């Protein structure tokens, strides 16, 4: 169904409370830190609700170099559902995309729309969370805290994994991180993991590592000593990592499959198997 005419415009940080209200009206938690991060690294678009104060819809587009985009936070007000506004927001997001690839994590609500637009499921993503202090994970001697001289290695590792330059996002996340860990093998950086605060606790991600075992070590180090709820958007279909998390006290949450439109042309397709956990569903 074609939507009525609305004006979709760029939102600024001053719209953050209205974004939180719209998300809460759809049953999403009020992720203050995540929205704040999106206003720092992404373009957030939205439109005013046609009948009352506040926003009628939002979508965020994060550009990774010139070849890839993440689309997230697609929301429309429930009283405007099925009137074509979600599709209009997605068309703004896709127009901003150029010729690269776009990825998003799809809720069940969003999947029919994304399929209609040509997105296809690519990678399985499942959310895991552990209540305050319940995760029981060992610490690992091969993982250490990040130091600034690791920057070139981890940004290159990330490019090799994603096939896109996400250094602006990583730099911002490191600046806001609760912890940043790197895994080394024979003196070479072979993985990194970032933990950052986002209501209601701590997000573990992104975690990028050349092997699943190293990914586990990094997750373990990020969670160690964490007194808060911790949350991981796990991006691997490996049953080993899932059962390890469940044994450690994590509970399996929603499945939010990654869906992709287009293909990555620059600089390379990337080694998806190294991506163990996402920064967040909105940032992919
Ligand atoms: C997903 C969401 C943004 C869709 O917004 P919307 O304004 O209702 O979507 P539209 O009216 O533009 O619908 C777009 C298309 O999807 C279809 N569609 C929308 N919801 C659907 C549903 N629940 N089941 C089947 N099809 C659906 C519509 O038929 C339409 O298809 P068409 O253009 O071929 O007719 C909205 O439901 C929402 O905010 N949900 C809660 C938050 C969420 O889960 N967001 C997605 C994050 S990944």
XYZ file of N, CA, C and O and ligand atoms in Angstrom, residues 1 26 28 74-76 80-87 105-107 109-110 112-114 116, ligand 1:
140
model
N 0.854 -1.204 0.000
C 0.000 0.000 0.000
C 0.886 1.249 0.000
O 1.816 1.354 0.784
N 7.193 0.779 20.876
C 7.196 -0.489 20.141
C 7.754 -1.626 20.988
O 8.111 -2.687 20.479
N 10.621 -1.686 22.617
C 12.082 -1.775 22.661
C 12.580 -1.053 23.913
O 11.958 -0.076 24.361
N 14.874 0.816 12.148
C 13.665 1.103 11.369
C 12.463 0.928 12.292
O 12.209 -0.168 12.796
N 11.759 2.007 12.497
C 10.612 2.006 13.413
C 9.526 2.894 12.831
O 9.837 3.975 12.314
N 8.299 2.443 12.919
C 7.186 3.358 12.666
C 6.225 3.260 13.847
O 6.150 2.225 14.517
N 0.451 4.060 12.902
C 0.653 4.355 11.467
C 1.011 3.088 10.685
O 1.416 3.163 9.523
N 0.855 1.918 11.345
C 1.338 0.674 10.732
C 0.619 0.367 9.430
O -0.544 0.735 9.234
N 1.337 -0.330 8.548
C 0.807 -0.848 7.287
C 0.243 0.255 6.390
O -0.713 0.061 5.668
N 0.842 1.441 6.456
C 0.402 2.534 5.569
C 1.523 2.952 4.621
O 1.484 4.013 4.030
N 2.587 2.134 4.571
C 3.661 2.407 3.628
C 4.786 3.280 4.167
O 5.729 3.589 3.436
N 4.720 3.669 5.439
C 5.767 4.567 5.957
C 7.103 3.834 6.152
O 8.167 4.402 5.922
N 7.022 2.564 6.586
C 8.267 1.782 6.724
C 8.976 1.676 5.384
O 10.190 1.844 5.278
N 8.204 1.417 4.346
C 8.791 1.307 2.998
C 9.405 2.639 2.567
O 10.483 2.670 1.964
N 19.897 -6.314 10.530
C 19.432 -7.441 11.333
C 17.926 -7.338 11.416
O 17.400 -6.304 11.841
N 17.236 -8.392 11.003
C 15.799 -8.280 10.798
C 14.991 -8.904 11.925
O 15.146 -10.081 12.235
N 14.104 -8.100 12.502
C 13.115 -8.638 13.438
C 12.023 -9.343 12.621
O 11.894 -9.089 11.410
N 8.951 -8.622 12.548
C 8.119 -7.552 11.983
C 8.700 -7.000 10.683
O 7.966 -6.634 9.761
N 10.031 -6.869 10.649
C 10.672 -6.224 9.505
C 10.876 -7.151 8.321
O 10.965 -6.691 7.175
N 9.129 -9.279 6.334
C 8.353 -9.244 5.076
C 8.723 -8.042 4.211
O 8.891 -8.159 2.993
N 8.877 -6.890 4.851
C 9.240 -5.674 4.109
C 10.620 -5.837 3.457
O 10.800 -5.526 2.273
N 11.592 -6.339 4.220
C 12.952 -6.466 3.675
C 12.981 -7.458 2.513
O 13.650 -7.236 1.511
N 10.492 -8.113 0.509
C 9.866 -7.411 -0.629
C 10.863 -6.484 -1.310
O 10.788 -6.249 -2.516
C 8.697 -3.142 10.523
C 7.937 -1.821 10.505
C 8.930 -0.677 10.482
C 7.089 -1.812 9.221
O 6.535 -0.505 9.139
P 5.187 -0.206 8.330
O 5.102 1.272 8.285
O 4.054 -0.936 8.945
O 5.534 -0.865 6.935
P 4.823 -0.538 5.567
O 3.408 -0.113 5.804
O 5.680 0.369 4.774
O 4.814 -1.955 4.916
C 5.796 -2.253 3.965
C 5.536 -3.582 3.340
O 5.692 -4.615 4.279
C 4.491 -5.357 4.380
N 4.318 -5.620 5.769
C 4.496 -4.755 6.782
N 4.262 -5.400 7.965
C 3.938 -6.669 7.637
C 3.587 -7.799 8.401
N 3.513 -7.750 9.740
N 3.339 -8.951 7.760
C 3.382 -9.003 6.404
N 3.717 -7.956 5.628
C 3.984 -6.811 6.241
C 3.412 -4.486 3.843
O 2.382 -5.233 3.268
C 4.138 -3.704 2.816
O 4.277 -4.461 1.638
P 3.891 -3.779 0.243
O 4.601 -2.445 0.200
O 4.378 -4.750 -0.766
O 2.401 -3.637 0.328
C 6.986 -1.685 11.737
O 6.165 -2.823 11.807
C 7.722 -1.534 13.079
O 8.123 -0.435 13.457
N 7.842 -2.654 13.818
C 8.467 -2.629 15.149
C 9.960 -2.370 15.062
C 10.665 -3.367 14.180
O 10.608 -4.573 14.396
N 11.364 -2.821 13.181
C 12.166 -3.604 12.267
C 13.563 -3.668 12.758
S 14.526 -4.795 11.847
